[in-house]
Tab-separated table of C-alpha atoms in Angstrom:
chain	number	residue	atom	x	y	z
A	1	PRO	CA	115.029	59.380	-54.330
A	2	ALA	CA	117.277	62.361	-55.189
A	3	LEU	CA	118.942	60.241	-57.750
A	4	PHE	CA	115.686	60.141	-59.715
A	5	SER	CA	114.787	63.598	-59.574
A	6	ARG	CA	115.128	65.776	-62.758
A	7	TYR	CA	118.252	67.916	-62.743
A	8	ASP	CA	120.956	69.038	-65.113
A	9	ILE	CA	123.949	68.238	-63.035
A	10	LEU	CA	124.692	65.241	-60.561
A	11	LEU	CA	126.611	66.223	-57.470
A	12	LEU	CA	128.174	63.325	-55.685
A	13	ALA	CA	130.425	63.599	-52.354
A	14	ALA	CA	132.084	60.403	-51.595
A	15	PRO	CA	129.317	58.401	-52.909
A	16	THR	CA	130.973	54.896	-52.658
A	17	ASN	CA	132.030	54.928	-49.172
A	18	ASP	CA	129.263	53.150	-47.504
A	19	LEU	CA	128.139	51.159	-50.500
A	20	ASP	CA	129.095	47.364	-51.143
A	21	LEU	CA	130.190	45.972	-54.378
A	22	VAL	CA	126.915	45.448	-55.645
A	23	GLY	CA	125.793	49.019	-54.836
A	24	ILE	CA	128.822	50.552	-56.511
A	25	ALA	CA	128.203	48.810	-59.601
A	26	ARG	CA	124.596	49.797	-59.708
A	27	LEU	CA	125.651	53.507	-58.924
A	28	GLU	CA	128.249	53.330	-61.804
A	29	ALA	CA	125.407	51.917	-64.168
A	30	PHE	CA	123.182	54.795	-63.347
A	31	VAL	CA	125.837	57.482	-63.778
A	32	LEU	CA	126.966	56.087	-67.013
A	33	SER	CA	123.460	55.854	-68.415
A	34	ARG	CA	122.630	59.502	-67.672
A	35	ARG	CA	122.980	62.365	-70.180
A	36	GLY	CA	123.478	65.277	-67.605
A	37	GLY	CA	126.665	66.659	-66.087
A	38	LEU	CA	128.493	64.822	-63.269
A	39	ALA	CA	130.574	66.520	-60.478
A	40	VAL	CA	132.166	64.059	-57.951
A	41	VAL	CA	134.396	64.078	-54.892
A	42	SER	CA	135.779	60.593	-54.350
A	43	HIS	CA	138.836	58.985	-53.381
A	44	ASP	CA	137.354	55.618	-54.817
A	45	ARG	CA	140.063	55.002	-57.745
A	46	GLU	CA	138.232	52.603	-59.656
A	47	PHE	CA	134.827	54.194	-59.527
A	48	LEU	CA	136.748	57.473	-60.971
A	49	ALA	CA	138.280	55.163	-63.806
A	50	ARG	CA	135.211	54.313	-64.797
A	51	THR	CA	132.999	57.465	-64.473
A	52	ILE	CA	134.916	60.697	-64.918
A	53	THR	CA	136.199	62.424	-68.191
A	54	GLY	CA	138.096	65.251	-66.455
A	55	VAL	CA	139.673	66.003	-63.109
A	56	LEU	CA	139.812	69.461	-61.436
A	57	ASP	CA	143.062	68.871	-59.018
A	58	ILE	CA	143.190	71.667	-56.215
A	59	ASP	CA	146.372	72.491	-54.329
A	60	PRO	CA	145.559	72.101	-50.660
A	61	HIS	CA	148.319	74.659	-49.806
A	62	ASN	CA	147.699	77.628	-52.494
A	63	LEU	CA	144.255	76.722	-53.209
A	64	VAL	CA	144.980	77.098	-57.029
A	65	SER	CA	143.207	74.794	-59.206
A	66	ARG	CA	144.219	72.968	-62.433
A	67	GLN	CA	142.140	71.169	-64.718
A	68	PHE	CA	143.161	67.784	-66.674
A	69	SER	CA	141.166	66.386	-69.436
A	70	GLY	CA	140.682	62.736	-69.756
A	71	GLY	CA	139.696	60.034	-67.270
A	72	TRP	CA	141.424	59.161	-64.182
A	73	ASP	CA	144.425	57.172	-65.353
A	74	ALA	CA	145.150	59.899	-67.965
A	75	TYR	CA	145.255	62.375	-65.277
A	76	LEU	CA	147.735	60.499	-63.082
A	77	GLU	CA	150.165	60.324	-66.248
A	78	GLU	CA	149.583	64.054	-67.025
A	79	ARG	CA	150.116	64.869	-63.313
A	80	ALA	CA	153.246	62.707	-63.058
A	81	VAL	CA	154.663	64.226	-66.493
A	82	ALA	CA	153.624	67.745	-65.062
A	83	ARG	CA	155.554	66.954	-61.801
A	84	ARG	CA	158.478	65.837	-63.250
A	85	HIS	CA	158.992	68.962	-65.709
A	86	ALA	CA	158.444	71.289	-62.864
A	87	ARG	CA	161.182	69.704	-61.041
A	88	GLU	CA	163.446	69.873	-63.939
A	89	GLN	CA	162.649	73.294	-64.601
A	90	TYR	CA	163.670	74.048	-60.856
A	91	ASP	CA	166.744	71.963	-61.172
A	92	ASP	CA	167.970	73.476	-64.287
A	93	TYR	CA	167.371	77.272	-62.796
A	94	ALA	CA	168.929	76.255	-59.495
A	95	ASP	CA	171.998	75.026	-61.614
A	96	LYS	CA	172.435	77.917	-63.630
A	97	ARG	CA	171.957	80.224	-60.404
A	98	GLY	CA	174.513	78.272	-58.436
A	99	GLU	CA	176.910	78.531	-61.295
A	100	LEU	CA	176.558	82.289	-61.725
A	101	ARG	CA	176.719	82.822	-57.931
A	102	ASP	CA	180.036	80.843	-57.781
A	103	ARG	CA	181.395	83.074	-60.884
A	104	VAL	CA	180.183	86.316	-59.456
A	105	GLN	CA	181.825	85.376	-56.055
A	106	ALA	CA	184.938	84.209	-58.038
A	107	ALA	CA	185.158	87.317	-60.341
A	108	ARG	CA	184.802	89.777	-57.149
A	109	GLU	CA	187.768	88.055	-55.320
A	110	GLN	CA	189.557	88.353	-58.533
A	111	SER	CA	188.835	92.029	-58.772
A	112	VAL	CA	189.739	92.850	-55.229
A	113	ARG	CA	193.203	91.059	-55.686
A	114	GLY	CA	193.657	93.076	-58.828
A	115	ALA	CA	192.914	96.421	-57.340
A	116	LEU	CA	195.002	95.783	-54.455
A	117	ARG	CA	197.835	94.917	-56.693
A	118	ALA	CA	197.145	97.948	-58.807
A	119	LYS	CA	197.747	100.429	-55.619
A	120	ARG	CA	201.241	99.129	-55.214
A	121	ARG	CA	204.198	101.055	-56.639
A	122	ALA	CA	205.942	98.749	-59.434
A	123	PRO	CA	209.439	98.291	-58.617
A	124	ASP	CA	211.016	100.237	-61.331
A	125	ASN	CA	208.342	102.910	-61.178
A	126	ASP	CA	207.237	102.129	-64.672
A	127	ARG	CA	203.805	104.070	-65.339
A	128	SER	CA	202.873	101.771	-67.993
A	129	VAL	CA	202.833	98.732	-65.894
A	130	LYS	CA	200.831	100.633	-63.237
A	131	ALA	CA	198.518	101.717	-65.737
A	132	TRP	CA	198.081	98.515	-67.179
A	133	ARG	CA	197.303	97.050	-63.541
A	134	ILE	CA	194.690	99.486	-63.449
A	135	GLU	CA	193.158	98.550	-66.585
A	136	ALA	CA	192.918	94.934	-65.230
A	137	ALA	CA	191.330	95.820	-62.301
A	138	THR	CA	188.881	98.018	-64.143
A	139	SER	CA	188.168	95.372	-66.357
A	140	GLY	CA	187.571	92.712	-63.469
A	141	ALA	CA	184.965	95.130	-61.970
A	142	SER	CA	183.317	95.257	-65.150
A	143	LYS	CA	183.122	91.228	-65.329
A	144	VAL	CA	181.730	91.390	-61.889
A	145	ARG	CA	178.956	93.817	-62.790
A	146	SER	CA	178.195	91.998	-66.018
A	147	LEU	CA	177.478	88.924	-64.174
A	148	GLU	CA	175.923	90.434	-61.160
A	149	THR	CA	173.247	91.647	-64.120
A	150	ARG	CA	172.926	88.195	-65.514
A	151	LEU	CA	172.002	86.815	-62.172
A	152	THR	CA	169.550	89.702	-61.641
A	153	ARG	CA	167.802	88.810	-64.821
A	154	LEU	CA	167.544	85.166	-63.985
A	155	ASP	CA	166.105	85.945	-60.670
A	156	ALA	CA	163.710	88.121	-62.114
A	157	GLU	CA	162.460	84.867	-63.708
A	158	ALA	CA	162.830	82.847	-60.898
A	159	VAL	CA	161.201	79.319	-61.071
A	160	ALA	CA	159.415	78.447	-57.688
A	161	GLU	CA	160.771	75.124	-56.288
A	162	PRO	CA	157.876	72.683	-56.531
A	163	ARG	CA	156.292	71.841	-52.954
A	164	LYS	CA	157.377	68.483	-51.897
A	165	GLU	CA	153.852	66.571	-51.145
A	166	TRP	CA	153.090	65.288	-47.671
A	167	GLU	CA	153.259	61.665	-47.766
A	168	LEU	CA	151.809	59.338	-45.220
A	169	ARG	CA	154.839	56.779	-44.366
A	170	LEU	CA	153.125	53.714	-43.196
A	171	GLU	CA	154.801	50.730	-41.791
A	172	LEU	CA	153.067	47.918	-40.215
A	173	PRO	CA	155.566	45.993	-37.749
A	174	SER	CA	155.112	42.179	-37.236
A	175	ALA	CA	155.387	40.487	-34.140
A	176	PRO	CA	156.890	36.997	-33.679
A	177	ARG	CA	155.122	34.696	-35.626
A	178	SER	CA	151.805	32.848	-34.015
A	179	GLY	CA	151.258	29.039	-33.831
A	180	ASP	CA	150.091	27.145	-37.231
A	181	VAL	CA	146.683	27.897	-36.266
A	182	VAL	CA	145.615	31.442	-35.750
A	183	ALA	CA	141.795	31.211	-35.329
A	184	THR	CA	138.736	28.331	-35.759
A	185	LEU	CA	135.021	28.482	-35.986
A	186	ASN	CA	133.469	25.130	-36.077
A	187	ARG	CA	129.718	25.065	-36.939
A	188	ALA	CA	129.595	28.467	-34.972
A	189	VAL	CA	126.531	30.376	-34.986
A	190	VAL	CA	125.802	33.818	-33.487
A	191	HIS	CA	122.316	35.619	-32.892
A	192	LEU	CA	122.249	39.329	-32.965
A	193	GLY	CA	118.603	40.141	-32.972
A	194	SER	CA	116.777	39.147	-35.830
A	195	PHE	CA	120.386	38.387	-37.597
A	196	THR	CA	121.790	35.063	-37.491
A	197	LEU	CA	125.411	34.196	-38.452
A	198	GLY	CA	126.086	30.596	-39.249
A	199	PRO	CA	126.576	27.886	-39.089
A	200	VAL	CA	130.206	28.757	-39.924
A	201	ASP	CA	133.159	26.833	-40.390
A	202	LEU	CA	136.545	28.703	-40.864
A	203	ASP	CA	140.050	28.002	-40.237
A	204	VAL	CA	142.566	30.676	-40.396
A	205	ARG	CA	146.322	29.664	-40.702
A	206	TRP	CA	149.556	31.478	-40.037
A	207	ALA	CA	150.372	33.997	-42.768
A	208	ASP	CA	146.823	33.533	-44.520
A	209	ARG	CA	145.816	36.606	-46.289
A	210	ILE	CA	142.065	36.457	-46.399
A	211	ALA	CA	139.664	39.060	-48.116
A	212	VAL	CA	136.489	38.847	-46.750
A	213	VAL	CA	133.545	40.209	-49.341
A	214	GLY	CA	129.869	40.357	-49.230
A	215	ALA	CA	127.037	42.656	-49.192
A	216	ASN	CA	126.200	45.139	-46.671
A	217	GLY	CA	124.556	43.557	-43.538
A	218	GLY	CA	125.537	40.032	-44.841
A	219	GLY	CA	127.663	39.566	-41.424
A	220	LYS	CA	131.152	40.374	-42.670
A	221	THR	CA	132.051	42.671	-39.602
A	222	THR	CA	129.901	39.727	-37.370
A	223	LEU	CA	132.269	37.064	-38.767
A	224	LEU	CA	135.418	38.796	-37.898
A	225	GLN	CA	134.381	39.753	-34.167
A	226	ALA	CA	133.302	35.985	-33.521
A	227	LEU	CA	136.540	34.640	-35.219
A	228	LEU	CA	138.413	36.566	-32.867
A	229	GLY	CA	136.494	35.463	-29.854
A	230	ARG	CA	134.729	38.972	-29.169
A	231	LEU	CA	131.335	37.617	-29.555
A	232	PRO	CA	129.804	34.963	-27.583
A	233	LEU	CA	128.606	31.943	-29.868
A	234	ASP	CA	125.217	30.567	-29.341
A	235	SER	CA	126.448	26.891	-30.552
A	236	GLY	CA	129.481	25.689	-32.017
A	237	THR	CA	132.974	26.305	-30.964
A	238	GLY	CA	135.843	28.731	-31.882
A	239	SER	CA	139.222	29.414	-30.510
A	240	VAL	CA	142.193	31.748	-31.263
A	241	GLY	CA	145.478	30.089	-31.300
A	242	PRO	CA	148.532	30.631	-29.153
A	243	GLY	CA	150.849	33.517	-29.778
A	244	VAL	CA	148.363	35.569	-31.797
A	245	VAL	CA	148.708	39.161	-31.318
A	246	VAL	CA	145.764	41.074	-32.799
A	247	GLY	CA	146.056	44.501	-34.531
A	248	GLU	CA	142.554	45.821	-35.711
A	249	LEU	CA	141.088	48.702	-37.356
A	250	ASP	CA	137.482	48.411	-36.950
A	251	GLN	CA	134.759	49.748	-39.029
A	252	VAL	CA	133.784	52.369	-36.914
A	253	ARG	CA	137.498	53.128	-35.390
A	254	ARG	CA	135.633	52.562	-31.867
A	255	GLU	CA	138.901	53.351	-30.147
A	256	PHE	CA	138.852	56.976	-31.379
A	257	SER	CA	135.163	57.572	-30.288
A	258	GLY	CA	135.465	58.975	-27.070
A	259	ASN	CA	136.263	62.082	-25.148
A	260	ALA	CA	140.057	61.179	-24.488
A	261	SER	CA	142.316	63.073	-26.812
A	262	ILE	CA	144.164	60.886	-29.408
A	263	VAL	CA	147.274	61.376	-27.620
A	264	ASP	CA	145.966	59.807	-24.324
A	265	VAL	CA	144.357	56.940	-26.552
A	266	LEU	CA	147.757	56.158	-28.147
A	267	ARG	CA	149.691	56.429	-24.779
A	268	ALA	CA	147.298	54.231	-22.868
A	269	ALA	CA	147.515	51.431	-25.526
A	270	THR	CA	151.271	51.729	-26.147
A	271	THR	CA	154.501	52.275	-24.176
A	272	LEU	CA	155.142	55.526	-26.363
A	273	LEU	CA	156.201	58.682	-24.326
A	274	PRO	CA	154.293	61.814	-24.948
A	275	ASP	CA	156.848	63.308	-27.536
A	276	GLU	CA	156.972	60.206	-29.170
A	277	THR	CA	153.343	59.901	-29.719
A	278	ARG	CA	153.062	63.566	-31.087
A	279	THR	CA	155.996	62.646	-33.461
A	280	LEU	CA	154.232	59.658	-34.588
A	281	LEU	CA	150.945	61.406	-35.154
A	282	ALA	CA	152.461	64.169	-36.943
A	283	LYS	CA	153.517	61.455	-39.621
A	284	PHE	CA	149.828	60.991	-40.010
A	285	GLY	CA	149.257	64.525	-40.599
A	286	LEU	CA	147.801	64.934	-36.935
A	287	LYS	CA	149.403	67.985	-35.681
A	288	ALA	CA	148.958	70.140	-32.738
A	289	ALA	CA	145.502	71.260	-33.793
A	290	HIS	CA	144.388	67.585	-33.527
A	291	VAL	CA	146.041	65.772	-30.869
A	292	GLU	CA	144.451	67.400	-27.793
A	293	ARG	CA	140.868	67.305	-29.141
A	294	PRO	CA	138.558	64.648	-28.083
A	295	ALA	CA	139.004	61.846	-30.352
A	296	GLY	CA	135.390	61.486	-30.989
A	297	SER	CA	135.346	65.264	-32.504
A	298	LEU	CA	137.572	64.302	-35.210
A	299	SER	CA	136.692	63.606	-38.882
A	300	PRO	CA	136.182	60.047	-39.891
A	301	GLY	CA	139.428	60.606	-41.896
A	302	GLU	CA	141.464	61.550	-38.900
A	303	ARG	CA	140.266	58.985	-36.928
A	304	THR	CA	141.249	56.488	-39.499
A	305	ARG	CA	144.584	57.876	-39.337
A	306	ALA	CA	144.972	57.692	-35.736
A	307	GLY	CA	143.893	53.978	-35.907
A	308	LEU	CA	146.833	53.494	-38.501
A	309	ALA	CA	149.236	55.270	-36.411
A	310	LEU	CA	148.224	53.211	-33.399
A	311	LEU	CA	148.806	50.040	-35.509
A	312	MET	CA	152.032	51.231	-36.490
A	313	ALA	CA	153.075	51.840	-32.930
A	314	ARG	CA	152.138	48.208	-32.002
A	315	GLN	CA	153.711	44.708	-33.045
A	316	THR	CA	151.078	42.398	-34.267
A	317	ASN	CA	151.225	39.130	-36.225
A	318	CYS	CA	147.509	39.227	-37.119
A	319	LEU	CA	146.156	42.386	-39.015
A	320	VAL	CA	142.558	42.736	-39.135
A	321	LEU	CA	141.323	45.530	-41.290
A	322	ASP	CA	137.757	46.519	-41.622
A	323	GLU	CA	136.962	48.801	-44.480
A	324	PRO	CA	140.431	50.555	-43.946
A	325	THR	CA	140.293	52.911	-46.802
A	326	ASN	CA	136.961	54.593	-45.965
A	327	HIS	CA	137.530	58.344	-45.519
A	328	LEU	CA	141.038	58.135	-46.476
A	329	ASP	CA	142.354	60.267	-49.554
A	330	VAL	CA	144.146	58.539	-52.515
A	331	PRO	CA	148.056	59.078	-51.234
A	332	ALA	CA	147.365	57.674	-47.859
A	333	ILE	CA	145.215	54.655	-49.712
A	334	GLU	CA	148.031	54.014	-51.679
A	335	GLN	CA	150.310	54.054	-48.733
A	336	LEU	CA	148.147	51.736	-46.829
A	337	GLU	CA	147.990	49.547	-49.813
A	338	GLN	CA	151.807	49.308	-50.156
A	339	ALA	CA	151.955	48.466	-46.149
A	340	ILE	CA	149.359	45.507	-46.311
A	341	THR	CA	151.411	44.226	-49.309
A	342	GLY	CA	154.449	44.076	-47.470
A	343	TYR	CA	152.832	42.910	-44.059
A	344	THR	CA	154.378	39.522	-43.264
A	345	GLY	CA	151.671	38.048	-40.509
A	346	THR	CA	148.409	36.824	-41.018
A	347	LEU	CA	145.651	39.435	-42.850
A	348	LEU	CA	141.804	39.382	-42.640
A	349	LEU	CA	140.625	42.120	-44.721
A	350	VAL	CA	137.136	43.527	-45.239
A	351	SER	CA	136.926	45.952	-48.170
A	352	HIS	CA	134.766	47.188	-51.300
A	353	ASP	CA	137.895	49.035	-52.625
A	354	ARG	CA	138.342	47.290	-55.760
A	355	ARG	CA	141.699	48.595	-56.810
A	356	LEU	CA	142.735	47.493	-53.377
A	357	LEU	CA	141.596	44.033	-53.922
A	358	GLN	CA	142.839	44.106	-57.454
A	359	ALA	CA	146.404	44.985	-56.194
A	360	GLY	CA	146.628	41.334	-54.783
A	361	PRO	CA	147.237	41.809	-50.900
A	362	THR	CA	145.380	38.704	-50.373
A	363	ASP	CA	145.499	35.029	-51.695
A	364	ARG	CA	142.169	33.842	-50.683
A	365	THR	CA	138.591	35.272	-50.474
A	366	VAL	CA	135.707	34.513	-48.126
A	367	GLU	CA	132.270	35.502	-49.353
A	368	VAL	CA	129.665	36.312	-46.727
A	369	ALA	CA	125.922	36.255	-47.851
A	370	ALA	CA	122.999	36.433	-45.550
A	371	GLY	CA	124.904	35.187	-42.486
A	372	ARG	CA	126.428	32.318	-44.504
A	373	LEU	CA	129.911	31.765	-46.166
């Protein structure tokens, strides 16, 4: 109802997080059809590329903002150019400063040696030779002062070193391969209250990379759980093949919803020592302020990063990701995208992130509509 009220500016915070592809398309059509202003906070790259005409980029460290005109892709290009120029300016400043410091040091050493020589008496007590040495020492001191002045002036216009952005470094290690058959459903039916999935026939083979798409409530998550043998079938048959080691990031991040700390959750599920666990979590931006808190008290984005850390700590050969980009920021999404693309095992991916799907991490699509494939 709020979208149909009268207003001058529309404020949207992560509006696509819980929408399916149809819902996202409808939201985009609505946003593009209205004439008022729009301010949106979103990590949905495709939604941003289609709807915005400018970006306000806020530095999370010093809270300084910078405005970019143009759409999302133009912003990425302009930001990359700005970062490259900032790095070049700093490198040029650092090179000049290093060279001047070396010259100052060399001139000082030369001046000291000249002064020491000037104090010595010439063998023939020649006053002209002594005067020449004193003049040379004085000239050396003057050169030092000149170089120091240049260094002071350069430092007065010092160029700050660009901050190295924190990046999520995600790798998804693979366990030894499973058998050729990973999982199967044959005329499988699951009843959940008034909802029915099936009958479903689906075969997942080793190294299949399957995208599972469909409307919200259509049965995508139910299909995954039935396929993995985690839901009882009301009819039909299903099985998981030999040697299958599943690594799962479920939609609600269930492993991180209780009162145990994320350190305890990871230690219970892996063989990591306490220090190793903390080091791993720090790589995912989860540091001292996070690791001892109850996992259920973390934000959805923090729980997702903890879930990715858990996947990185395990070796799997069947990776199951249910809406993995929800609540992640853009750099983390891009790292996840690269990690999924490089994963060598079997992949089952549920996602409405169009850019992720367009990146090609899957080679087969299963569409679930109202409980049927």
